[in-house]
Amino acid sequence: MPGIPNWFTEKIRDQVRTRYSSKGGYLDGTMTRGEGGAGTVKFPVVGGRIDMYELSGAIQKVKLSDINLDMLTLLTRDYEAATTFRQQDVRKMGPSLQAALANEMAKSVRRKRDRMKLDALNTFAAGTSSLTDAPNTVQTIGDGTARVDLLHLIEVNDQLAGAGADDEEMYWAIPHVWFSQLMMYKEFAQAEYQGNKELPFAMTSRVKKKTFRDIHILGLPDEHFVYGTGAFVPGTPGFTGTGYLDTFAWTPSAVGCEIEWDQENMTIDPLPDHEGTPNICKVQLSGAAVGLLPEGVKRVRMLAIKTATRV
């Protein structure tokens, strides 16, 4: 059986329609990278508090402040996506379909990077931190019965800034329908994105983005929101309008994510021990994410609305 011709692996045209899905990779650069390598990543966390004291004028020992040095260690995990096509199908597929296949494989890597981060936020919000200092749990804003509105956004900002994160970037990822609901407020609609223009979500027109009271709000595709009783269900349009969605706001220092390596460009290898010598395509990823500072993460639980309404 002849090898894969050059036109199949190199020539790209835009003549193939693919089903809609998230491009992924939107949350890259929004979290802290760890230290180390070879599958083990460390995130040092300094706690405690250093306060000034007044000098008494006497010759005596200094009053030491207590500092807690915690180390969170994380093991990276390996992931792979694979698909096959037959040698006999190469002539039928054409270069456009091969390009579409390569694009879908790359998107699977980027979506996994996003899902890894959101899963870490969800796990962190549902658990208890092992850090020495309080707080040990993530605050939840809302009970899931109300529509998202501007007051919730203001509360997220107040709570993050009040915890001491006012000098850090702050992010809140929400579904497009929530973003549209917030657009009903004049103050939000007139806001402009003021964050780093080089981050992946800032460079794509697919992501709606605004900065309101120093929080960068990102409107992401529905499939990123799979937490809560009203979570996204694959194959269904939007949300049901019942149940609640859990979304997350965070500062970069509060969540750690390390991607040791990823391979978005798919490999194509023949399988000579299979009938017809089919080809297998693969992409791979190694990484992990973890919550670090409970005070720097907020779980925002609101109604899983189906459509926006006027306010």
mmCIF file of C-alpha atoms in Angstrom:
data_model
loop_
_atom_site.group_PDB
_atom_site.id
_atom_site.type_symbol
_atom_site.label_atom_id
_atom_site.label_comp_id
_atom_site.label_asym_id
_atom_site.label_seq_id
_atom_site.Cartn_x
_atom_site.Cartn_y
_atom_site.Cartn_z
ATOM 1 C CA MET A 1 0.000 0.000 0.000
ATOM 2 C CA PRO A 2 1.538 3.402 -0.961
ATOM 3 C CA GLY A 3 2.237 6.010 1.697
ATOM 4 C CA ILE A 4 0.142 9.086 2.346
ATOM 5 C CA PRO A 5 0.642 11.564 -0.520
ATOM 6 C CA ASN A 6 2.046 15.044 0.155
ATOM 7 C CA TRP A 7 -1.169 16.765 -0.873
ATOM 8 C CA PHE A 8 -2.912 14.941 1.969
ATOM 9 C CA THR A 9 -0.529 16.118 4.691
ATOM 10 C CA GLU A 10 0.324 19.608 3.439
ATOM 11 C CA LYS A 11 -2.356 21.154 1.253
ATOM 12 C CA ILE A 12 -5.085 23.058 3.117
ATOM 13 C CA ARG A 13 -8.272 24.566 1.705
ATOM 14 C CA ASP A 14 -11.415 25.751 3.428
ATOM 15 C CA GLN A 15 -14.162 23.736 1.792
ATOM 16 C CA VAL A 16 -15.307 21.421 4.580
ATOM 17 C CA ARG A 17 -18.075 22.098 7.068
ATOM 18 C CA THR A 18 -17.559 20.747 10.576
ATOM 19 C CA ARG A 19 -20.062 20.612 13.421
ATOM 20 C CA TYR A 20 -19.787 23.538 15.808
ATOM 21 C CA SER A 21 -17.672 23.053 18.910
ATOM 22 C CA SER A 22 -15.518 25.170 21.176
ATOM 23 C CA LYS A 23 -12.147 26.124 19.755
ATOM 24 C CA GLY A 24 -10.689 25.858 23.273
ATOM 25 C CA GLY A 25 -7.506 27.228 24.780
ATOM 26 C CA TYR A 26 -9.309 30.342 25.988
ATOM 27 C CA LEU A 27 -8.096 30.109 29.595
ATOM 28 C CA ASP A 28 -4.403 29.741 28.787
ATOM 29 C CA GLY A 29 -2.326 32.289 30.696
ATOM 30 C CA THR A 30 -4.951 33.041 33.342
ATOM 31 C CA MET A 31 -3.426 30.880 36.096
ATOM 32 C CA THR A 32 -0.105 30.468 37.899
ATOM 33 C CA ARG A 33 2.516 28.057 36.598
ATOM 34 C CA GLY A 34 4.237 25.710 39.030
ATOM 35 C CA GLU A 35 7.854 24.792 39.749
ATOM 36 C CA GLY A 36 9.601 21.529 38.978
ATOM 37 C CA GLY A 37 9.171 19.047 36.190
ATOM 38 C CA ALA A 38 9.363 15.378 35.274
ATOM 39 C CA GLY A 39 5.722 14.928 36.174
ATOM 40 C CA THR A 40 5.874 16.583 39.623
ATOM 41 C CA VAL A 41 4.849 20.217 40.018
ATOM 42 C CA LYS A 42 5.197 22.245 43.220
ATOM 43 C CA PHE A 43 3.276 25.339 44.249
ATOM 44 C CA PRO A 44 4.752 27.084 47.334
ATOM 45 C CA VAL A 45 2.241 29.095 49.398
ATOM 46 C CA VAL A 46 3.301 31.573 52.088
ATOM 47 C CA GLY A 47 0.797 32.187 54.889
ATOM 48 C CA GLY A 48 0.683 33.793 58.276
ATOM 49 C CA ARG A 49 0.919 37.528 58.883
ATOM 50 C CA ILE A 50 3.719 39.970 59.637
ATOM 51 C CA ASP A 51 2.639 42.931 61.792
ATOM 52 C CA MET A 52 4.636 45.886 63.059
ATOM 53 C CA TYR A 53 5.143 46.397 66.788
ATOM 54 C CA GLU A 54 6.113 49.480 68.740
ATOM 55 C CA LEU A 55 9.611 49.708 70.196
ATOM 56 C CA SER A 56 9.517 49.970 73.987
ATOM 57 C CA GLY A 57 12.999 51.393 74.382
ATOM 58 C CA ALA A 58 14.077 48.419 76.489
ATOM 59 C CA ILE A 59 16.812 45.951 75.516
ATOM 60 C CA GLN A 60 14.779 42.816 74.870
ATOM 61 C CA LYS A 61 14.178 40.133 72.291
ATOM 62 C CA VAL A 62 12.277 40.994 69.148
ATOM 63 C CA LYS A 63 8.669 39.906 68.732
ATOM 64 C CA LEU A 64 8.647 37.414 65.890
ATOM 65 C CA SER A 65 5.741 37.076 63.493
ATOM 66 C CA ASP A 66 4.566 33.632 62.498
ATOM 67 C CA ILE A 67 4.972 32.647 58.872
ATOM 68 C CA ASN A 68 3.572 29.423 57.437
ATOM 69 C CA LEU A 69 5.307 27.864 54.465
ATOM 70 C CA ASP A 70 3.051 25.336 52.734
ATOM 71 C CA MET A 71 3.926 23.351 49.643
ATOM 72 C CA LEU A 72 1.237 21.911 47.383
ATOM 73 C CA THR A 73 2.556 19.121 45.175
ATOM 74 C CA LEU A 74 0.764 17.984 42.061
ATOM 75 C CA LEU A 75 1.391 15.077 39.714
ATOM 76 C CA THR A 76 0.742 15.783 36.060
ATOM 77 C CA ARG A 77 -1.483 13.430 34.094
ATOM 78 C CA ASP A 78 -1.172 12.305 30.490
ATOM 79 C CA TYR A 79 -3.961 12.494 27.898
ATOM 80 C CA GLU A 80 -4.360 11.426 24.301
ATOM 81 C CA ALA A 81 -6.936 11.693 21.533
ATOM 82 C CA ALA A 82 -6.890 9.364 18.546
ATOM 83 C CA THR A 83 -8.875 8.560 15.427
ATOM 84 C CA THR A 84 -8.329 6.435 12.334
ATOM 85 C CA PHE A 85 -9.035 6.494 8.628
ATOM 86 C CA ARG A 86 -8.467 3.869 5.959
ATOM 87 C CA GLN A 87 -5.777 4.092 3.291
ATOM 88 C CA GLN A 88 -8.536 3.475 0.769
ATOM 89 C CA ASP A 89 -10.270 6.679 1.937
ATOM 90 C CA VAL A 90 -7.318 8.995 1.268
ATOM 91 C CA ARG A 91 -8.322 9.605 -2.350
ATOM 92 C CA LYS A 92 -11.955 10.098 -1.346
ATOM 93 C CA MET A 93 -11.230 12.539 1.490
ATOM 94 C CA GLY A 94 -9.277 15.220 -0.325
ATOM 95 C CA PRO A 95 -7.053 17.880 1.276
ATOM 96 C CA SER A 96 -9.923 19.885 2.731
ATOM 97 C CA LEU A 97 -11.198 17.029 4.873
ATOM 98 C CA GLN A 98 -7.690 16.253 6.106
ATOM 99 C CA ALA A 99 -7.294 19.901 7.141
ATOM 100 C CA ALA A 100 -10.606 19.750 8.990
ATOM 101 C CA LEU A 101 -9.508 16.553 10.741
ATOM 102 C CA ALA A 102 -6.230 18.164 11.844
ATOM 103 C CA ASN A 103 -8.127 21.186 13.154
ATOM 104 C CA GLU A 104 -10.551 19.052 15.161
ATOM 105 C CA MET A 105 -7.682 17.111 16.723
ATOM 106 C CA ALA A 106 -5.923 20.346 17.746
ATOM 107 C CA LYS A 107 -9.155 21.694 19.235
ATOM 108 C CA SER A 108 -9.450 18.575 21.408
ATOM 109 C CA VAL A 109 -6.107 19.469 23.035
ATOM 110 C CA ARG A 110 -7.093 23.082 23.660
ATOM 111 C CA ARG A 111 -10.507 22.127 25.033
ATOM 112 C CA LYS A 112 -8.835 19.681 27.423
ATOM 113 C CA ARG A 113 -6.566 22.448 28.720
ATOM 114 C CA ASP A 114 -9.632 24.569 29.480
ATOM 115 C CA ARG A 115 -11.561 21.685 31.018
ATOM 116 C CA MET A 116 -8.563 20.809 33.203
ATOM 117 C CA LYS A 117 -8.619 24.319 34.688
ATOM 118 C CA LEU A 118 -12.384 24.438 35.195
ATOM 119 C CA ASP A 119 -12.420 20.956 36.747
ATOM 120 C CA ALA A 120 -9.741 22.102 39.197
ATOM 121 C CA LEU A 121 -11.860 25.119 40.159
ATOM 122 C CA ASN A 122 -14.931 22.942 40.649
ATOM 123 C CA THR A 123 -13.018 20.413 42.773
ATOM 124 C CA PHE A 124 -11.483 23.211 44.823
ATOM 125 C CA ALA A 125 -14.868 24.838 45.453
ATOM 126 C CA ALA A 126 -16.372 21.540 46.597
ATOM 127 C CA GLY A 127 -13.537 20.588 48.947
ATOM 128 C CA THR A 128 -11.406 21.869 51.803
ATOM 129 C CA SER A 129 -7.949 23.368 51.396
ATOM 130 C CA SER A 130 -4.999 21.698 53.128
ATOM 131 C CA LEU A 131 -3.287 25.038 53.812
ATOM 132 C CA THR A 132 -2.381 25.951 57.371
ATOM 133 C CA ASP A 133 -4.135 29.305 57.326
ATOM 134 C CA ALA A 134 -7.822 30.111 57.063
ATOM 135 C CA PRO A 135 -9.949 30.378 55.046
ATOM 136 C CA ASN A 136 -9.981 26.731 54.008
ATOM 137 C CA THR A 137 -13.052 26.757 51.782
ATOM 138 C CA VAL A 138 -14.155 28.636 48.688
ATOM 139 C CA GLN A 139 -16.994 31.137 49.109
ATOM 140 C CA THR A 140 -20.165 30.535 47.075
ATOM 141 C CA ILE A 141 -22.087 33.578 45.839
ATOM 142 C CA GLY A 142 -25.754 32.934 45.070
ATOM 143 C CA ASP A 143 -28.013 29.931 45.686
ATOM 144 C CA GLY A 144 -28.922 29.113 42.099
ATOM 145 C CA THR A 145 -32.459 30.527 42.127
ATOM 146 C CA ALA A 146 -31.824 34.035 40.755
ATOM 147 C CA ARG A 147 -30.845 35.320 37.341
ATOM 148 C CA VAL A 148 -27.347 36.736 37.141
ATOM 149 C CA ASP A 149 -27.373 40.522 37.430
ATOM 150 C CA LEU A 150 -25.008 43.419 37.941
ATOM 151 C CA LEU A 151 -25.206 43.192 41.731
ATOM 152 C CA HIS A 152 -23.721 39.695 41.601
ATOM 153 C CA LEU A 153 -20.836 40.978 39.513
ATOM 154 C CA ILE A 154 -20.287 43.781 42.006
ATOM 155 C CA GLU A 155 -20.337 41.264 44.869
ATOM 156 C CA VAL A 156 -17.734 39.082 43.135
ATOM 157 C CA ASN A 157 -15.483 42.109 42.778
ATOM 158 C CA ASP A 158 -16.033 43.237 46.373
ATOM 159 C CA GLN A 159 -15.242 39.794 47.773
ATOM 160 C CA LEU A 160 -12.106 39.239 45.684
ATOM 161 C CA ALA A 161 -10.788 42.749 46.193
ATOM 162 C CA GLY A 162 -11.751 42.645 49.875
ATOM 163 C CA ALA A 163 -9.620 39.535 50.325
ATOM 164 C CA GLY A 164 -6.592 41.520 49.144
ATOM 165 C CA ALA A 165 -6.591 40.604 45.463
ATOM 166 C CA ASP A 166 -7.237 44.150 44.248
ATOM 167 C CA ASP A 167 -3.754 44.415 42.703
ATOM 168 C CA GLU A 168 -4.182 41.227 40.633
ATOM 169 C CA GLU A 169 -6.012 40.417 37.438
ATOM 170 C CA MET A 170 -9.441 38.896 38.112
ATOM 171 C CA TYR A 171 -11.328 36.607 35.727
ATOM 172 C CA TRP A 172 -14.877 35.295 35.590
ATOM 173 C CA ALA A 173 -15.882 32.814 32.873
ATOM 174 C CA ILE A 174 -19.616 32.717 32.113
ATOM 175 C CA PRO A 175 -21.860 31.328 29.323
ATOM 176 C CA HIS A 176 -22.913 33.654 26.507
ATOM 177 C CA VAL A 177 -26.506 33.833 27.739
ATOM 178 C CA TRP A 178 -25.316 35.196 31.101
ATOM 179 C CA PHE A 179 -23.152 37.691 29.248
ATOM 180 C CA SER A 180 -26.198 38.795 27.250
ATOM 181 C CA GLN A 181 -28.201 39.160 30.476
ATOM 182 C CA LEU A 182 -25.519 41.447 31.922
ATOM 183 C CA MET A 183 -25.533 43.454 28.669
ATOM 184 C CA MET A 184 -29.048 44.586 29.599
ATOM 185 C CA TYR A 185 -27.399 46.894 32.134
ATOM 186 C CA LYS A 186 -26.133 50.131 30.622
ATOM 187 C CA GLU A 187 -23.055 50.268 32.853
ATOM 188 C CA PHE A 188 -21.933 46.824 31.708
ATOM 189 C CA ALA A 189 -22.802 47.347 28.045
ATOM 190 C CA GLN A 190 -20.638 50.478 27.912
ATOM 191 C CA ALA A 191 -17.624 48.807 29.532
ATOM 192 C CA GLU A 192 -14.566 47.854 27.442
ATOM 193 C CA TYR A 193 -12.102 45.029 27.930
ATOM 194 C CA GLN A 194 -8.993 46.439 29.600
ATOM 195 C CA GLY A 195 -6.869 43.362 30.249
ATOM 196 C CA ASN A 196 -3.888 41.755 28.550
ATOM 197 C CA LYS A 197 -4.536 41.840 24.800
ATOM 198 C CA GLU A 198 -2.081 38.971 24.196
ATOM 199 C CA LEU A 199 -4.003 36.271 26.092
ATOM 200 C CA PRO A 200 -5.743 33.652 23.903
ATOM 201 C CA PHE A 201 -9.291 34.692 24.845
ATOM 202 C CA ALA A 202 -8.452 38.359 24.135
ATOM 203 C CA MET A 203 -7.177 37.598 20.634
ATOM 204 C CA THR A 204 -10.271 35.759 19.418
ATOM 205 C CA SER A 205 -13.527 37.317 18.340
ATOM 206 C CA ARG A 206 -15.399 34.212 19.540
ATOM 207 C CA VAL A 207 -15.025 35.269 23.159
ATOM 208 C CA LYS A 208 -17.183 38.122 24.387
ATOM 209 C CA LYS A 209 -15.201 40.101 26.915
ATOM 210 C CA LYS A 210 -15.722 43.091 29.168
ATOM 211 C CA THR A 211 -13.874 44.551 32.141
ATOM 212 C CA PHE A 212 -16.209 45.790 34.861
ATOM 213 C CA ARG A 213 -14.840 46.938 38.211
ATOM 214 C CA ASP A 214 -11.482 45.351 37.362
ATOM 215 C CA ILE A 215 -12.964 41.892 36.661
ATOM 216 C CA HIS A 216 -12.422 40.490 33.173
ATOM 217 C CA ILE A 217 -15.670 38.729 32.244
ATOM 218 C CA LEU A 218 -15.325 36.101 29.488
ATOM 219 C CA GLY A 219 -18.269 34.723 27.548
ATOM 220 C CA LEU A 220 -17.399 31.135 26.586
ATOM 221 C CA PRO A 221 -19.295 28.436 24.623
ATOM 222 C CA ASP A 222 -21.941 26.507 26.563
ATOM 223 C CA GLU A 223 -20.005 23.230 26.559
ATOM 224 C CA HIS A 224 -17.541 24.675 29.094
ATOM 225 C CA PHE A 225 -20.263 24.857 31.771
ATOM 226 C CA VAL A 226 -20.927 21.346 33.014
ATOM 227 C CA TYR A 227 -21.249 22.007 36.752
ATOM 228 C CA GLY A 228 -24.607 22.178 38.534
ATOM 229 C CA THR A 229 -28.107 20.735 38.143
ATOM 230 C CA GLY A 230 -28.736 22.875 35.042
ATOM 231 C CA ALA A 231 -25.401 22.085 33.405
ATOM 232 C CA PHE A 232 -24.862 21.806 29.666
ATOM 233 C CA VAL A 233 -25.874 18.502 28.095
ATOM 234 C CA PRO A 234 -24.077 17.547 24.850
ATOM 235 C CA GLY A 235 -26.365 17.481 21.844
ATOM 236 C CA THR A 236 -28.888 19.927 23.304
ATOM 237 C CA PRO A 237 -29.268 23.629 22.437
ATOM 238 C CA GLY A 238 -28.297 25.889 25.316
ATOM 239 C CA PHE A 239 -29.560 25.442 28.857
ATOM 240 C CA THR A 240 -33.015 24.333 30.006
ATOM 241 C CA GLY A 241 -33.884 27.385 32.097
ATOM 242 C CA THR A 242 -34.200 25.242 35.237
ATOM 243 C CA GLY A 243 -31.654 24.182 37.815
ATOM 244 C CA TYR A 244 -28.469 26.093 38.527
ATOM 245 C CA LEU A 245 -25.053 26.606 36.972
ATOM 246 C CA ASP A 246 -21.822 26.847 38.894
ATOM 247 C CA THR A 247 -19.331 29.268 37.371
ATOM 248 C CA PHE A 248 -16.043 30.465 38.803
ATOM 249 C CA ALA A 249 -14.185 33.725 39.293
ATOM 250 C CA TRP A 250 -10.501 33.650 40.213
ATOM 251 C CA THR A 251 -7.183 35.454 40.379
ATOM 252 C CA PRO A 252 -4.074 33.952 38.719
ATOM 253 C CA SER A 253 -2.299 33.383 42.054
ATOM 254 C CA ALA A 254 -5.256 31.446 43.444
ATOM 255 C CA VAL A 255 -5.118 28.600 40.917
ATOM 256 C CA GLY A 256 -2.118 26.710 39.595
ATOM 257 C CA CYS A 257 -1.865 25.029 36.213
ATOM 258 C CA GLU A 258 1.166 23.456 34.608
ATOM 259 C CA ILE A 259 1.180 22.060 31.079
ATOM 260 C CA GLU A 260 4.448 20.158 30.770
ATOM 261 C CA TRP A 261 3.946 19.502 27.084
ATOM 262 C CA ASP A 262 1.253 19.295 24.490
ATOM 263 C CA GLN A 263 1.164 18.180 20.896
ATOM 264 C CA GLU A 264 -1.539 19.943 18.921
ATOM 265 C CA ASN A 265 -0.115 18.964 15.526
ATOM 266 C CA MET A 266 -1.412 15.466 14.974
ATOM 267 C CA THR A 267 0.799 12.576 13.977
ATOM 268 C CA ILE A 268 -0.309 10.174 11.238
ATOM 269 C CA ASP A 269 1.057 6.621 11.369
ATOM 270 C CA PRO A 270 0.086 3.465 9.457
ATOM 271 C CA LEU A 271 -1.099 0.326 11.268
ATOM 272 C CA PRO A 272 0.373 -2.451 9.122
ATOM 273 C CA ASP A 273 -0.920 -5.199 11.425
ATOM 274 C CA HIS A 274 -4.524 -4.122 10.756
ATOM 275 C CA GLU A 275 -6.502 -5.130 7.703
ATOM 276 C CA GLY A 276 -6.183 -2.604 4.902
ATOM 277 C CA THR A 277 -3.362 -0.798 6.743
ATOM 278 C CA PRO A 278 -5.447 2.046 8.215
ATOM 279 C CA ASN A 279 -3.824 5.213 9.540
ATOM 280 C CA ILE A 280 -4.050 6.387 13.131
ATOM 281 C CA CYS A 281 -4.002 10.085 14.056
ATOM 282 C CA LYS A 282 -2.988 11.190 17.550
ATOM 283 C CA VAL A 283 -2.548 14.302 19.655
ATOM 284 C CA GLN A 284 -1.298 14.309 23.244
ATOM 285 C CA LEU A 285 -1.153 16.456 26.371
ATOM 286 C CA SER A 286 0.459 16.251 29.816
ATOM 287 C CA GLY A 287 -0.509 18.604 32.625
ATOM 288 C CA ALA A 288 -2.580 19.280 35.721
ATOM 289 C CA ALA A 289 -4.305 22.111 37.595
ATOM 290 C CA VAL A 290 -5.097 22.703 41.264
ATOM 291 C CA GLY A 291 -6.735 25.316 43.492
ATOM 292 C CA LEU A 292 -4.268 27.125 45.758
ATOM 293 C CA LEU A 293 -5.851 30.045 47.634
ATOM 294 C CA PRO A 294 -9.518 29.708 48.662
ATOM 295 C CA GLU A 295 -9.895 33.458 49.176
ATOM 296 C CA GLY A 296 -8.899 34.073 45.554
ATOM 297 C CA VAL A 297 -11.636 31.845 44.072
ATOM 298 C CA LYS A 298 -15.392 32.450 44.109
ATOM 299 C CA ARG A 299 -18.028 29.951 43.020
ATOM 300 C CA VAL A 300 -20.920 31.886 41.501
ATOM 301 C CA ARG A 301 -24.119 29.806 41.511
ATOM 302 C CA MET A 302 -26.971 31.253 39.456
ATOM 303 C CA LEU A 303 -30.066 30.089 37.601
ATOM 304 C CA ALA A 304 -29.292 28.209 34.372
ATOM 305 C CA ILE A 305 -31.258 30.665 32.260
ATOM 306 C CA LYS A 306 -32.272 29.769 28.715
ATOM 307 C CA THR A 307 -32.627 33.317 27.372
ATOM 308 C CA ALA A 308 -31.838 36.837 28.514
ATOM 309 C CA THR A 309 -34.664 39.162 29.588
ATOM 310 C CA ARG A 310 -35.010 42.924 29.809
ATOM 311 C CA VAL A 311 -34.348 44.528 33.188
#
